Coordinates of C-alpha atoms in Angstrom, one line a residue:
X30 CA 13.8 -113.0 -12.7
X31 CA 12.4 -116.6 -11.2
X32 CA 10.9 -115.9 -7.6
X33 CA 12.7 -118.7 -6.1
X34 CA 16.1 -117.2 -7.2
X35 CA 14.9 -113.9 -6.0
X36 CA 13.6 -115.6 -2.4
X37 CA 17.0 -117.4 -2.2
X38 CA 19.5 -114.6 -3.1
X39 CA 17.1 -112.1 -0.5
X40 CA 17.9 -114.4 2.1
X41 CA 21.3 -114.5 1.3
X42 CA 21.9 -110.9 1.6
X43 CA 19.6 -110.9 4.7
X44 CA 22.1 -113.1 6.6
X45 CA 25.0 -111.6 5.3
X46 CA 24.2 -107.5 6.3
X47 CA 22.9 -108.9 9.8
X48 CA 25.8 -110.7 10.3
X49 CA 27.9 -107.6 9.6
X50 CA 25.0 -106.1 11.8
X51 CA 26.0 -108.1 14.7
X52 CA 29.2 -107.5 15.1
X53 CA 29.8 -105.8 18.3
X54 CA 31.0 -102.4 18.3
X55 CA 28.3 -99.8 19.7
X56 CA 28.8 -97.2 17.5
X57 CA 28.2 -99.0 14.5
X58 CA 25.6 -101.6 15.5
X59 CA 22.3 -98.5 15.1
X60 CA 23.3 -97.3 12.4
X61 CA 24.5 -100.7 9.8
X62 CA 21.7 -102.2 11.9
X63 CA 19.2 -99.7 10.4
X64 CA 20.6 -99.3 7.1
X65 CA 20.0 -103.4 7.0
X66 CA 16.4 -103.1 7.6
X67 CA 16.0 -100.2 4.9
X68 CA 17.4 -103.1 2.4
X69 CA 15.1 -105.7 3.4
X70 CA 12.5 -103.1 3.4
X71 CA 13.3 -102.1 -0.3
X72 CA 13.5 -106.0 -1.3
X73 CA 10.2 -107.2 0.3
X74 CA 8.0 -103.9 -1.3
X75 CA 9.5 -104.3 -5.0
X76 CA 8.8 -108.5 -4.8
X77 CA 5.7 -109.0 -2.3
X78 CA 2.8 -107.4 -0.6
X79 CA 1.0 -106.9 2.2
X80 CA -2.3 -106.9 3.7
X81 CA -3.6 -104.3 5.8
X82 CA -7.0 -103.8 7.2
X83 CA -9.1 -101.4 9.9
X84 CA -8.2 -102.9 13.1
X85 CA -10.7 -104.2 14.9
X86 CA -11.3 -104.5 18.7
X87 CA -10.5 -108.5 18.5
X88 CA -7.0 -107.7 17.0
X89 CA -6.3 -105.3 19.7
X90 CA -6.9 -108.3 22.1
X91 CA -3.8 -110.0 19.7
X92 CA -1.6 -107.1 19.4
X93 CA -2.0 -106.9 23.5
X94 CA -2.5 -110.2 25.0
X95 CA 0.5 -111.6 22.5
X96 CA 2.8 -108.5 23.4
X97 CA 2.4 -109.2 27.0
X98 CA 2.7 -112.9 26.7
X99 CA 6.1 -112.1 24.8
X100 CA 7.2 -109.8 27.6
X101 CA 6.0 -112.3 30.5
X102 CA 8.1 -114.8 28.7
X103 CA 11.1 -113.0 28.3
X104 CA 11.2 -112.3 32.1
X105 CA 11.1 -115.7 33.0
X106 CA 13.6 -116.4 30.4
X107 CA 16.4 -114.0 31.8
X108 CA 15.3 -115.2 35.5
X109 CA 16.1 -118.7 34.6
X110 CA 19.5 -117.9 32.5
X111 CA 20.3 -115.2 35.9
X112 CA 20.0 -118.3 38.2
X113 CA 21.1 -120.9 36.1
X114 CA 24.1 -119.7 34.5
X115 CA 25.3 -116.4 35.9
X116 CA 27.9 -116.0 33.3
X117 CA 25.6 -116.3 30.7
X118 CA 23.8 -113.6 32.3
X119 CA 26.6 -111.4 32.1
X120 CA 26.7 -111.5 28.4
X121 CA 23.1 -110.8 27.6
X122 CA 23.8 -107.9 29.9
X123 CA 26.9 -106.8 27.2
X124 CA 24.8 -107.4 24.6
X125 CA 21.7 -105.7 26.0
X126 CA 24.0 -102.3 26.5
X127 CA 24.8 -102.5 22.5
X128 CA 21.4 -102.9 21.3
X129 CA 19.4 -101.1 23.4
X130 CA 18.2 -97.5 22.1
X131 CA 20.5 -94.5 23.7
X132 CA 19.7 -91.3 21.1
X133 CA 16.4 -89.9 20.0
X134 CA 17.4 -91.8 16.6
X135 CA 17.7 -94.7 17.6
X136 CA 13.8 -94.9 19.3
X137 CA 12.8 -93.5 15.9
X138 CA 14.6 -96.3 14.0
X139 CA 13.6 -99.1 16.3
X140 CA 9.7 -98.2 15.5
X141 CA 9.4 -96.8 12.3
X142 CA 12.5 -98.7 10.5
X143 CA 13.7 -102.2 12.5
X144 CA 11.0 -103.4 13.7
X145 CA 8.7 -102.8 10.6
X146 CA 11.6 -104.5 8.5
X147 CA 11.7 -107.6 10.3
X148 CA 7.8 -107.8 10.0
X149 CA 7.7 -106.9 6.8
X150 CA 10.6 -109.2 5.2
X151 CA 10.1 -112.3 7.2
X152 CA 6.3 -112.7 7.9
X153 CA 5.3 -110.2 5.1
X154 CA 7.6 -111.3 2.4
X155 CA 9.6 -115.0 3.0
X156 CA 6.4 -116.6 5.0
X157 CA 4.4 -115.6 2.1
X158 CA 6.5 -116.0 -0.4
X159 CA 6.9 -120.2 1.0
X160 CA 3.3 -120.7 1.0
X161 CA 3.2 -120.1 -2.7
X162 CA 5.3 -123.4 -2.6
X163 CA 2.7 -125.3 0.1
X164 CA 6.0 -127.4 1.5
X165 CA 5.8 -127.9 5.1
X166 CA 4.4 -125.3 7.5
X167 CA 5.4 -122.0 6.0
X168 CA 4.7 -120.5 9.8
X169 CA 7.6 -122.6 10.9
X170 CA 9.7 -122.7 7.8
X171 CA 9.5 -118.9 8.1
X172 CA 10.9 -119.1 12.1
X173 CA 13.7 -121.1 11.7
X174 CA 15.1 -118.5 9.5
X175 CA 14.1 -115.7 11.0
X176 CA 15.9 -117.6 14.4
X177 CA 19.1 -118.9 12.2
X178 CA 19.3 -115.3 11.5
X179 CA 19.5 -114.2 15.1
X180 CA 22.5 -116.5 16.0
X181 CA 24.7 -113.8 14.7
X182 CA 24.2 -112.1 17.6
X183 CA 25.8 -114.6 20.1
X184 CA 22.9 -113.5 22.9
X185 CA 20.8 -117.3 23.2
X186 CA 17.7 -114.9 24.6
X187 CA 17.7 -113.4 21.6
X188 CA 17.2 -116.7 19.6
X189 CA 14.6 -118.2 21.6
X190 CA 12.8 -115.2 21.9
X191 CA 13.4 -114.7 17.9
X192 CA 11.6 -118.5 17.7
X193 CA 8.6 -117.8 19.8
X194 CA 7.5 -114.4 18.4
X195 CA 8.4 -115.3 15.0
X196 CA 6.1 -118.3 15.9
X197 CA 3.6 -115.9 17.4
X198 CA 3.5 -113.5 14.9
X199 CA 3.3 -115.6 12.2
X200 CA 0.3 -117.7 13.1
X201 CA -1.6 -114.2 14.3
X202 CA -0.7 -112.8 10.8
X203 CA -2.4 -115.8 9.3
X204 CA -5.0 -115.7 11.9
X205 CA -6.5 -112.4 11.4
X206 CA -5.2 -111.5 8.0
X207 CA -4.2 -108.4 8.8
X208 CA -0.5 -107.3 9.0
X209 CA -1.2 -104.4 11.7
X210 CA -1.6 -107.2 14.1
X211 CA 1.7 -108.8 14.0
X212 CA 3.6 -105.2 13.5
X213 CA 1.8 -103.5 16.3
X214 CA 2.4 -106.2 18.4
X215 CA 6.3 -106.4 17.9
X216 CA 6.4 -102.6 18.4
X217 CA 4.4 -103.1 21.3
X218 CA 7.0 -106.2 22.7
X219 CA 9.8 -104.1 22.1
X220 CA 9.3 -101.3 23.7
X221 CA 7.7 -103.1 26.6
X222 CA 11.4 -104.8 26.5
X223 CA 13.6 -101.9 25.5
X224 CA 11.9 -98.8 27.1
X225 CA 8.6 -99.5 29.0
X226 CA 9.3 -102.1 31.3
X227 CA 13.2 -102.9 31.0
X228 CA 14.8 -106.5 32.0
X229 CA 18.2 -105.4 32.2

């Protein structure tokens, strides 16, 4: 099958299962959530590739210095939105209570399946796959859709967040060529976020 119908049609299906993943009910959101990065998963191994290497002391300082910058980021973020628009804060804090991990399961989905599937589909797989194409900056190209896909969720935080690491994550996948870098790093944001170090 062409590649660009295959790229087109992944994205497709992408937005359509997070959509449903986004919906907000709390006892469906883990478990449709996970079974939509097992897809995406499946898609990006059977159509790209990946490159991993040993990790080396100088992609450490990425993984860490870029995790933290993330985190840092975030905070500010939610201080700004808390003082800004109060009411907006109230519904990141909805939000926050759906998506953040509450069973054993859930910790062991966020690092082994979600987070891995969003690194491998969008920076692995459709920022790849674009620079196969060379039209405009596949780092960027490769964002906006990751982003796009985020606004399902309705939580603005999310979005901007979803821009600047997918910024971040992309360029320090290019950067170092090795796709440990960008993965540990996300794991490394997230659970600084969602277990570590909470903001909500």
């Amino acid at each position: 099958m062409n590649q660009k119908i295959i790229l087109l049609s992944s994205l497709l299906l992408a937005h359509s299962l997070l959509f449903i993943s986004f919906v907000h009910y709390p006892e469906t959101f883990w478990p449709v959530f996970t079974i939509t990065l097992s897809i995406l998963i499946f898609i990006s191994n059977t159509t790209g590739s990946l490159v991993f290497k040993k990790i080396t002391s100088t992609d450490t300082v990425y993984i860490v210095a870029s995790a933290i910058f993330l985190y840092l980021l975030s905070y500010v973020g939610i201080q700004l939105i808390q003082w800004l628009t109060p009411s907006l804060f109230e519904d990141m804090e909805q939000f926050y209570d759906i998506v953040q991990p509450a069973k054993a399961w859930h910790y062991i989905s966020l690092v082994l399946i979600v987070i891995p599937g969003e690194e491998i589909y969008w920076r692995g797989y459709i920022q790849q796959q674009f620079k196969k194409y060379k039209k405009g900056d596949t780092i960027i190209i490769a964002t906006l859709l990751y982003a796009v896909a985020h606004l399902y969720s309705g939580a603005p935080l999310l979005i901007v967040a979803a821009l600047v690491g997918g910024v971040i994550w992309g360029w320090i996948y290019e950067k170092r060529g090795n796709f440990w870098v960008p993965l540990l790093s996300h794991i490394l944001y997230d659970l600084l976020i969602l277990v570590f170090i909470p903001l909500l």
